[in-house]
Steps between C-alpha positions, in 0.01 A plus 500: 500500500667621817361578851621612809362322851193306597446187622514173296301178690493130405154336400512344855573806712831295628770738354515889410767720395555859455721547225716781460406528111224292255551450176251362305727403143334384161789340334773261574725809435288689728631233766828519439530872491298468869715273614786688341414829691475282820828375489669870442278632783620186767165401543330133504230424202270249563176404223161433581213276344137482613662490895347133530780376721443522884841515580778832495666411164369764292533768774699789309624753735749685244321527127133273439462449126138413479487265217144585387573641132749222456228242355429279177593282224861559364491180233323162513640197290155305450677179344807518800269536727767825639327808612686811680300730683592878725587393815214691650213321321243354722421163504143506478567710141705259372234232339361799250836539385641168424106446349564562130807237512305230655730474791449497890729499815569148579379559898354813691444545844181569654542861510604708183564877615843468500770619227649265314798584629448513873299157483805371345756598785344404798438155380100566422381107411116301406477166607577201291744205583615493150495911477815712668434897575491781251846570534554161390317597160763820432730407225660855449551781746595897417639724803611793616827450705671714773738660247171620297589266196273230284559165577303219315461136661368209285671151315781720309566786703597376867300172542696410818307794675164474399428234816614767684343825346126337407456526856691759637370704818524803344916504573633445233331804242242595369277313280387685209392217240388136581502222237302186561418152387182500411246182355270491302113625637294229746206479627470349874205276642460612883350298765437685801342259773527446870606199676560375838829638599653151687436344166652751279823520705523091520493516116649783431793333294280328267270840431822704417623243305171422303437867382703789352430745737341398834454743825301465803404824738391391861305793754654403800178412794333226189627138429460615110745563221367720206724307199561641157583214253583622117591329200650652188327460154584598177390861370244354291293342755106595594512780782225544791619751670335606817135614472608947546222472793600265714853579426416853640326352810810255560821742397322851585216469739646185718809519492594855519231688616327336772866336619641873509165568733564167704921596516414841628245383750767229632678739632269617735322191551719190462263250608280552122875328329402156530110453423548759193778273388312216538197662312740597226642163424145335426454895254764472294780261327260315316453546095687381218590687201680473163653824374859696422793426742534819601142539602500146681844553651449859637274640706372853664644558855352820635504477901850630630716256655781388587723204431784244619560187219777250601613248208554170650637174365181355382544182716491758764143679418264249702716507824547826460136605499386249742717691763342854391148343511601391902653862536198627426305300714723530784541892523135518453561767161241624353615554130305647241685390179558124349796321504628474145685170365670475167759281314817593211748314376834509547693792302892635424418868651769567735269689705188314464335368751432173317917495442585133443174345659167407412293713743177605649429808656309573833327903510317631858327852427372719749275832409692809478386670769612203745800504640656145332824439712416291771322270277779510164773493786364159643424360106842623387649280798318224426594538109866546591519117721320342146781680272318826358636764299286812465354626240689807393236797495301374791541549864770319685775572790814330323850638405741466305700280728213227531365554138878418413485123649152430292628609169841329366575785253424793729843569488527522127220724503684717695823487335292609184360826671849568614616506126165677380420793807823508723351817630156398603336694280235310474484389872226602761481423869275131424785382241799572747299247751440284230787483317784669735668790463 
């Protein structure tokens, strides 16, 4: 399907485009002949997930190929444990199809609207000290390049380049086919509890450590951090899943109903922030559960925002957020959103964020309608002095020049979109800052 004008937006209302052309292509082939038509017509083609990134790097001002029909199951090897998927399947349909082969993705994160594809290349990770990314779970890779040509990336065809490609911006082609490393179905235990903040950050090392996938959310104006601590057990083991009442009145009422209210009526009123955050730590963050990964690891994020995530060596995290928590304090802020705090291990992505480094990752959110840069522009800074790198689809000021001196195969990234789109064609205004000209 083709279309002529309108206006695409992101999820977050951050980015928008007005492409000359939209096509909306069912096949791989369909791709290639879009992308094939683009390149006789000098124009830029740029793909498009479920818009879940904040920043500019889907922005398509040439040709928008809407990725929408390009969805589902293309094989599944139940006893390799290798699945390949469209590359515009979303996450959160994913679990129904790798169902009838027993197998699950070995780590989500906590949102699953994206496409498989678009979580992949902009470095989309859980939390887990032993767990890397998705991108780190992609074994096989099919794009579209420049020249309008097929080019398959997995252990025989190319290995040297699937680092590169698994997480790839968007620069290099266009993904049409993802193949991942899948394991075999789990069921998590979840303990969602408060505890006194001071404590939680003195022992932070030992909680990440003890557990496969630990977190901890803190509303800025209370001395409490909301922790998530989940352990992995096999398929076979009993499930109590959340009672569907009080998981209504903690995922639907809570925590995105009344907060959209309390967001909206921040704006106006700034002053309600910090007793309705207090109120809402002693609400919620308190149950435990025993059910399907995905349904532990994932969760339903209504209320628009907006987002900055820095990945930080994880000896870096607790400095780090002590200097935010005195930021906050000393500008006398008045933010809305928690403070987000998760952990990966160290992975062979060229790109990732977690390149080379066991990391942990600082996230500051403000509601969409609030203008975030004075208060992302001070966090950044502070993220920047305790060596940060940001996350790729979330908001940050850096270019390629700086982003160059955190990564040590930037270069080679670039030398590889040289070879692959010498023209650009796959370039927009957010990759030339990103990744240079």
């Amino acid at each position: 399907m083709t279309r002529i004008g309108g206006t695409w937006q992101n999820w977050g209302r951050s980015a928008s485009a007005t492409p000359l052309r939209v096509e909306r292509p069912r096949t791989p082939e369909g791709v290639q002949r879009a992308v094939q038509a683009a390149a006789a017509q000098g124009l830029t083609v740029k793909a498009v997930g479920a818009g879940h990134s904040f920043t500019g790097i889907a922005v398509a001002p040439g040709v928008l190929l809407e990725l929408d029909d390009l969805q589902g199951l293309v094989s599944a090897d139940a006893a390799t444990g290798r699945v390949s998927l469209l590359a515009g399947t979303r996450l959160h349909k994913i679990p129904a199809l790798l169902a009838p082969y027993g197998l699950a993705m070995e780590n989500l994160g906590d949102i699953d609207r994206q496409s498989i594809s678009g979580a992949i290349s902009t470095g989309t990770h859980g939390t887990g000290a032993r767990f890397g990314g998705l991108a780190t779970q992609v074994v096989g890779i099919t794009m579209i390049t420049a020249a309008g040509e097929f080019l398959r990336i997995d252990e025989e065809r190319d290995p040297e380049l699937l680092p590169a490609a698994a997480l790839g911006l968007g620069a290099l082609g266009i993904i049409v086919e993802v193949t991942l490393q899948c394991v075999p179905a789990f069921v998590m235990r979840a303990i969602d509890e408060p505890a006194p903040l001071a404590d939680v950050l003195t022992t932070l090392d030992e909680r990440v450590a003890a557990s496969d996938h630990f977190e901890f959310y803190w509303f800025p104006h209370t001395d409490v951090a909301l922790t998530k601590t989940q352990s992995r057990l096999p398929e076979s083991a009993k499930r109590e899943p959340l009672p569907a009442v009080g998981k209504w009145i903690d995922e639907t009422l809570l925590s995105n109903g009344v907060y959209r209210v309390v967001c909206a009526a921040g704006r106006a009123a700034p002053a309600i922030t910090p007793p309705f955050s207090r109120l809402a730590v002693k609400l919620t963050g308190d149950r435990r559960y025993t059910d399907l990964s995905h349904r532990v690891l994932t969760q339903s994020r209504t209320v628009r925002f907006r987002e900055m995530e820095y990945a930080l060596p994880v000896e870096n995290v607790v400095p780090a957020f002590r200097a935010v928590q005195s930021l906050i304090a000393q500008r006398g802020w008045r933010v809305e959103f928690p403070i987000e705090v998760r952990f990966a291990r160290e992975d062979d992505r060229w790109l990732s964020t977690a390149y080379g480094r066991a990391t942990g990752y600082i996230a500051v959110h403000r509601y969409w309608r609030n203008d975030p840069t004075e208060y992302f522009g001070a966090v950044e800074q502070i993220m920047l002095e305790h060596g940060g790198r940001p996350h790729w689809g979330k908001l940050h000021t850096l270019t390629a020049e700086q982003l160059r001196e955190k990564y040590p195969l930037f270069d080679d990234f670039t030398a590889l979109r040289d070879r692959l789109d010498p023209e650009r064609r796959f370039a927009n205004r957010h990759l030339d800052r990103i990744l240079g000209t």
